[in-house]
Short mmCIF file of C-alpha atoms in Angstrom, two decimals:
data_model
loop_
_atom_site.label_atom_id
_atom_site.label_comp_id
_atom_site.label_asym_id
_atom_site.label_seq_id
_atom_site.Cartn_x
_atom_site.Cartn_y
_atom_site.Cartn_z
CA MET A 1 12.22 19.68 12.35
CA THR A 2 14.22 19.10 15.49
CA LEU A 3 13.12 17.06 18.47
CA GLU A 4 16.15 17.78 20.61
CA GLY A 5 15.39 17.38 24.30
CA LYS A 6 12.12 15.52 23.67
CA VAL A 7 11.26 12.06 25.00
CA ALA A 8 9.17 9.85 22.73
CA LEU A 9 7.41 6.54 23.38
CA VAL A 10 6.61 4.44 20.31
CA THR A 11 4.37 1.44 20.92
CA GLY A 12 4.67 -1.57 18.65
CA ALA A 13 8.14 -0.48 17.56
CA GLY A 14 9.85 -3.82 18.09
CA GLY A 15 9.65 -5.04 14.52
CA GLN A 16 10.39 -4.15 10.92
CA GLY A 17 7.41 -1.99 10.09
CA ILE A 18 6.04 1.49 10.67
CA GLY A 19 6.68 1.52 14.41
CA ALA A 20 10.37 0.76 13.96
CA ALA A 21 10.66 3.34 11.17
CA ALA A 22 8.97 5.95 13.37
CA ALA A 23 11.34 5.20 16.25
CA ARG A 24 14.36 5.62 13.97
CA ASP A 25 13.06 8.86 12.46
CA LEU A 26 12.26 10.46 15.80
CA ALA A 27 15.68 9.49 17.14
CA ALA A 28 17.38 10.90 14.03
CA ARG A 29 15.72 14.24 14.80
CA GLY A 30 17.14 14.27 18.31
CA ALA A 31 14.47 12.63 20.46
CA GLN A 32 15.25 10.13 23.17
CA VAL A 33 13.14 7.16 22.02
CA VAL A 34 11.57 4.39 24.06
CA VAL A 35 10.96 1.33 21.87
CA ASN A 36 7.96 -0.57 23.23
CA TYR A 37 7.43 -4.23 22.35
CA ARG A 38 5.05 -6.95 23.50
CA SER A 39 6.97 -10.19 23.01
CA ASN A 40 9.87 -9.99 20.55
CA GLN A 41 12.75 -8.64 22.61
CA GLN A 42 15.33 -9.52 19.96
CA ARG A 43 13.70 -7.41 17.27
CA ALA A 44 13.16 -4.53 19.67
CA GLN A 45 16.83 -4.63 20.60
CA GLU A 46 17.77 -4.62 16.92
CA VAL A 47 15.77 -1.40 16.49
CA VAL A 48 17.53 0.12 19.51
CA GLU A 49 20.95 -0.90 18.20
CA SER A 50 20.21 0.53 14.74
CA ILE A 51 19.29 3.86 16.37
CA GLN A 52 22.41 3.87 18.51
CA ALA A 53 24.59 2.95 15.53
CA ALA A 54 23.25 6.04 13.74
CA GLY A 55 24.14 8.23 16.70
CA GLY A 56 20.72 8.33 18.33
CA ASN A 57 19.50 7.48 21.81
CA ALA A 58 17.03 4.69 22.53
CA HIS A 59 16.19 1.83 24.80
CA ALA A 60 13.48 -0.84 24.82
CA ILE A 61 10.75 -1.55 27.37
CA GLN A 62 8.42 -4.56 27.30
CA ALA A 63 4.71 -3.97 27.91
CA ASP A 64 1.48 -5.32 26.48
CA VAL A 65 -0.44 -2.19 25.50
CA ILE A 66 -3.78 -3.61 26.64
CA ASP A 67 -2.47 -4.49 30.10
CA GLU A 68 -3.05 -1.47 32.35
CA GLY A 69 -0.52 -2.57 34.95
CA GLN A 70 2.25 -3.15 32.43
CA VAL A 71 1.56 0.15 30.67
CA LEU A 72 1.58 2.14 33.92
CA ARG A 73 4.85 0.48 34.92
CA MET A 74 6.36 1.40 31.55
CA VAL A 75 5.31 5.05 31.80
CA GLU A 76 6.54 5.27 35.39
CA GLU A 77 9.91 3.87 34.28
CA ILE A 78 10.14 6.46 31.49
CA VAL A 79 9.35 9.37 33.81
CA GLU A 80 11.74 8.08 36.47
CA ARG A 81 14.53 7.83 33.90
CA TYR A 82 13.96 11.03 31.90
CA GLY A 83 11.71 13.18 34.06
CA ARG A 84 9.23 13.77 31.25
CA LEU A 85 7.34 12.31 28.29
CA ASP A 86 6.61 14.58 25.34
CA ILE A 87 5.48 12.31 22.51
CA MET A 88 3.40 9.13 22.39
CA VAL A 89 3.08 7.27 19.10
CA SER A 90 0.56 4.42 19.12
CA THR A 91 1.24 2.13 16.17
CA LYS A 92 -0.12 -1.10 17.58
CA GLY A 93 -3.62 -2.19 18.57
CA GLY A 94 -4.24 -4.95 21.05
CA HIS A 95 -3.19 -8.45 20.05
CA VAL A 96 -6.16 -10.30 18.55
CA PRO A 97 -5.77 -13.90 17.33
CA HIS A 98 -6.77 -14.65 13.74
CA ILE A 99 -10.51 -15.13 13.36
CA ALA A 100 -11.29 -18.83 13.67
CA GLY A 101 -13.66 -20.84 11.53
CA PRO A 102 -14.42 -20.64 7.78
CA ARG A 103 -12.11 -18.14 6.16
CA PHE A 104 -12.88 -15.55 3.57
CA ALA A 105 -12.30 -17.31 0.27
CA GLY A 106 -14.06 -17.17 -3.05
CA LYS A 107 -16.02 -14.09 -2.01
CA GLY A 108 -14.14 -11.68 -4.19
CA GLU A 109 -11.88 -11.53 -7.18
CA GLY A 110 -8.15 -11.31 -7.58
CA HIS A 111 -5.36 -10.87 -5.13
CA PHE A 112 -7.33 -9.11 -2.36
CA ALA A 113 -9.43 -12.27 -1.87
CA ALA A 114 -6.27 -14.36 -1.62
CA ILE A 115 -4.90 -12.01 1.04
CA ALA A 116 -8.11 -12.22 3.03
CA ALA A 117 -8.07 -16.01 2.85
CA ARG A 118 -4.49 -16.13 4.10
CA VAL A 119 -4.84 -13.80 7.09
CA GLY A 120 -8.16 -15.18 8.30
CA THR A 121 -10.54 -12.27 7.72
CA ARG A 122 -14.19 -12.97 7.00
CA PRO A 123 -17.18 -11.21 5.45
CA PHE A 124 -19.99 -9.98 7.67
CA THR A 125 -22.20 -12.98 6.84
CA GLU A 126 -19.62 -15.34 8.35
CA LEU A 127 -18.51 -13.11 11.21
CA SER A 128 -19.56 -13.69 14.82
CA TRP A 129 -20.16 -10.86 17.23
CA GLU A 130 -17.39 -12.24 19.44
CA ALA A 131 -14.82 -12.06 16.65
CA PHE A 132 -15.97 -8.61 15.54
CA ALA A 133 -15.99 -7.27 19.10
CA ALA A 134 -12.54 -8.70 19.80
CA ARG A 135 -11.06 -6.73 16.90
CA VAL A 136 -12.78 -3.46 17.79
CA ASN A 137 -12.12 -3.88 21.51
CA GLY A 138 -8.45 -4.70 20.95
CA GLU A 139 -7.91 -1.55 18.90
CA LEU A 140 -9.69 0.79 21.30
CA GLN A 141 -8.42 -0.83 24.49
CA ALA A 142 -4.83 -0.37 23.36
CA ALA A 143 -5.38 3.29 22.45
CA PHE A 144 -7.37 3.98 25.63
CA THR A 145 -4.92 2.25 27.97
CA ILE A 146 -1.75 3.91 26.70
CA THR A 147 -3.44 7.32 26.47
CA LYS A 148 -4.83 7.06 30.00
CA ALA A 149 -1.30 6.39 31.27
CA VAL A 150 0.54 9.19 29.45
CA VAL A 151 -1.96 12.06 29.69
CA PRO A 152 -1.33 12.83 33.40
CA VAL A 153 2.38 13.24 32.64
CA MET A 154 1.69 15.53 29.68
CA GLU A 155 -0.91 17.49 31.66
CA ARG A 156 1.69 18.30 34.31
CA GLN A 157 3.97 19.58 31.54
CA HIS A 158 1.04 21.38 29.85
CA ALA A 159 2.41 19.96 26.61
CA GLY A 160 2.25 16.70 24.73
CA ARG A 161 1.83 15.06 21.36
CA LEU A 162 -0.44 12.03 20.87
CA ILE A 163 -0.19 10.33 17.46
CA TYR A 164 -2.19 7.27 16.42
CA LEU A 165 -1.73 4.98 13.43
CA SER A 166 -4.95 4.21 11.60
CA SER A 167 -5.64 2.80 8.12
CA GLU A 168 -7.46 3.82 4.99
CA HIS A 169 -9.73 0.81 5.63
CA SER A 170 -11.35 3.12 8.18
CA ARG A 171 -12.83 5.25 5.41
CA GLY A 172 -14.34 2.44 3.35
CA PRO A 173 -13.77 -1.00 1.81
CA ALA A 174 -10.46 -1.51 0.04
CA ALA A 175 -10.37 -5.30 0.29
CA PRO A 176 -12.94 -8.02 0.94
CA GLY A 177 -13.45 -9.27 4.46
CA MET A 178 -12.01 -6.22 6.22
CA ILE A 179 -15.20 -5.07 7.96
CA ALA A 180 -13.92 -5.71 11.49
CA ASN A 181 -10.60 -4.00 10.85
CA GLY A 182 -12.26 -1.06 9.11
CA ALA A 183 -14.79 -0.56 11.89
CA ALA A 184 -12.06 -0.76 14.54
CA LYS A 185 -9.93 1.86 12.82
CA ALA A 186 -12.94 4.11 12.21
CA ALA A 187 -13.71 3.95 15.93
CA LEU A 188 -10.09 4.87 16.65
CA ASN A 189 -10.37 7.92 14.38
CA THR A 190 -13.42 9.18 16.27
CA PHE A 191 -11.78 8.48 19.63
CA VAL A 192 -8.86 10.72 18.62
CA VAL A 193 -11.15 13.57 17.57
CA TYR A 194 -12.74 13.54 21.01
CA LEU A 195 -9.32 13.39 22.65
CA ALA A 196 -8.25 16.44 20.66
CA HIS A 197 -11.31 18.35 21.85
CA GLU A 198 -10.94 17.41 25.52
CA LEU A 199 -7.17 17.58 25.84
CA GLY A 200 -6.51 20.74 23.82
CA PRO A 201 -6.99 23.02 26.86
CA LEU A 202 -4.29 20.95 28.60
CA GLY A 203 -1.77 21.74 25.88
CA ILE A 204 -1.98 18.25 24.36
CA THR A 205 -2.59 17.60 20.66
CA ALA A 206 -3.99 14.36 19.23
CA ASN A 207 -3.77 13.40 15.56
CA VAL A 208 -4.21 10.38 13.29
CA VAL A 209 -1.80 9.21 10.59
CA SER A 210 -3.49 6.89 8.12
CA PRO A 211 -1.56 5.00 5.43
CA ALA A 212 -2.97 2.89 2.64
CA MET A 213 -0.79 -0.03 1.53
CA VAL A 214 2.72 0.05 2.95
CA GLN A 215 5.54 -2.26 1.91
CA VAL A 216 6.74 -3.88 5.12
CA GLN A 217 8.74 -7.04 5.70
CA ALA A 218 5.91 -8.77 7.56
CA THR A 219 3.56 -8.62 4.57
CA ARG A 220 5.92 -9.35 1.69
CA TRP A 221 4.27 -12.74 1.23
CA MET A 222 1.05 -11.03 0.12
CA GLN A 223 2.68 -8.52 -2.21
CA PRO A 224 3.75 -10.23 -5.46
CA ALA A 225 5.31 -8.00 -8.08
CA ALA A 226 2.29 -7.96 -10.41
CA PHE A 227 -0.02 -6.88 -7.60
CA LEU A 228 2.35 -4.16 -6.43
CA GLU A 229 2.60 -2.83 -9.97
CA ARG A 230 -1.17 -2.69 -10.19
CA VAL A 231 -1.48 -0.74 -6.93
CA ALA A 232 1.39 1.58 -7.88
CA SER A 233 -0.24 2.32 -11.23
CA ALA A 234 -3.43 3.36 -9.39
CA THR A 235 -1.44 5.69 -7.12
CA PRO A 236 -0.98 9.20 -8.57
CA LEU A 237 2.53 9.47 -7.10
CA GLY A 238 3.43 6.27 -8.89
CA ARG A 239 4.60 4.00 -6.07
CA ILE A 240 3.58 2.25 -2.87
CA ALA A 241 4.42 3.78 0.50
CA GLN A 242 7.44 2.70 2.47
CA PRO A 243 7.44 2.74 6.30
CA GLU A 244 9.71 5.79 6.16
CA ASP A 245 7.03 7.77 4.30
CA VAL A 246 4.64 7.24 7.19
CA ALA A 247 7.36 7.86 9.78
CA ARG A 248 8.07 11.33 8.38
CA VAL A 249 4.43 12.35 8.83
CA ILE A 250 4.47 10.98 12.37
CA ALA A 251 7.59 13.07 13.04
CA PHE A 252 5.80 16.17 11.74
CA PHE A 253 2.96 15.71 14.22
CA ALA A 254 5.51 15.08 16.97
CA SER A 255 7.27 18.38 16.26
CA ASP A 256 6.53 22.00 17.07
CA ASP A 257 5.82 22.56 13.36
CA SER A 258 2.37 21.04 13.98
CA ALA A 259 1.76 22.90 17.25
CA PHE A 260 -1.55 24.39 16.08
CA MET A 261 -2.91 21.19 14.51
CA THR A 262 -5.09 18.78 16.48
CA GLY A 263 -7.90 16.38 15.64
CA VAL A 264 -6.39 15.95 12.16
CA TYR A 265 -6.80 12.82 10.03
CA ALA A 266 -3.76 12.68 7.73
CA PRO A 267 -3.88 10.17 4.84
CA VAL A 268 -0.45 8.95 3.71
CA THR A 269 -1.51 7.32 0.47
CA GLY A 270 0.30 8.94 -2.44
CA GLY A 271 -3.20 9.71 -3.70
CA PHE A 272 -4.29 6.07 -3.76
CA GLY A 273 -8.06 5.94 -3.66
CA LEU A 274 -8.53 9.00 -5.84
CA ALA A 275 -8.91 6.52 -8.68
CA ARG A 276 -10.26 2.98 -8.50
CA LEU A 277 -8.21 -0.14 -9.06
#
C-alpha cells in the first residue's frame, strides 16, 4: 500500500501510543504527515524527528481538537502548505479530567477493578450526569469538530479518508466502571456510520478502527506480567496488540486498497472477546 503524494493529519499523535504509531506508519508509506498535539510539544517533536530519521516527511501543529478556532487554523495551515488534505485520523477524544469523587474500588474482582480505581472510573450508581455527559461530549465534540473542518477540503477534492479510533468497550463491558467510556465510544461508532452515509456521494469514506487492549507506554503501570499473560492466553492469536498492529489497519483504511469500504467497524483484537477471561 503506497500513500505517495497524500497528505495525512493524525490527531493525538504527540505521544507514545497509537497516534504516534499511525503517524510513523503513514509516513513510511509515503504520506506527508501532520502530527497534531494538544500540549506536549516535546513528544510531538520526537515523533516528527523519528519519522524524518526514517526518511519520511512530517511536521507538528498544536491544536486542541475540541476548540473550533484552533482546529480551523490547523486545517487552514495544512492546506496553505500542501494544497490538499487526503487523510484524517482521529485518535484522540476531547480532554476530560478524571472523574472526581468516590472512585470505583471493591466493585469487581481482580486486576480490572484495580485499574478502574487507579484511573478514576466509576460504576453507574456512583456516576453523576455531569461526569457522564463530559465523557460522551468530549468524545463526540472532538470527532465533530475535526470532521467539520476537514470535510470541505475533501469535498473540493471529491476524495478523502476519515478514520476514527474507537474501543472494544463500545460493544460491551470488558472492565468494571467503564460505562461512560463505553457509551462515548458507542456514540462515536454510530456517528461514523452516519458520516459514511452522508459523505459517500462526496467521495469521502469514513471508517472505525477498534482495538481491545493495546500495550502502550502510558498504561504500562496497569499491565503487570501476570495480567498480560492472562489476557494473551484468552486471545486466539496468543498475544496482546501493539500500537503498530492498530496503525497498519489505519493505514489500510487510508489507502486506495479500501476505496470501496465505508461505514466499517474494524476490530483489532487478535480474537480477544471470542472467549471469556
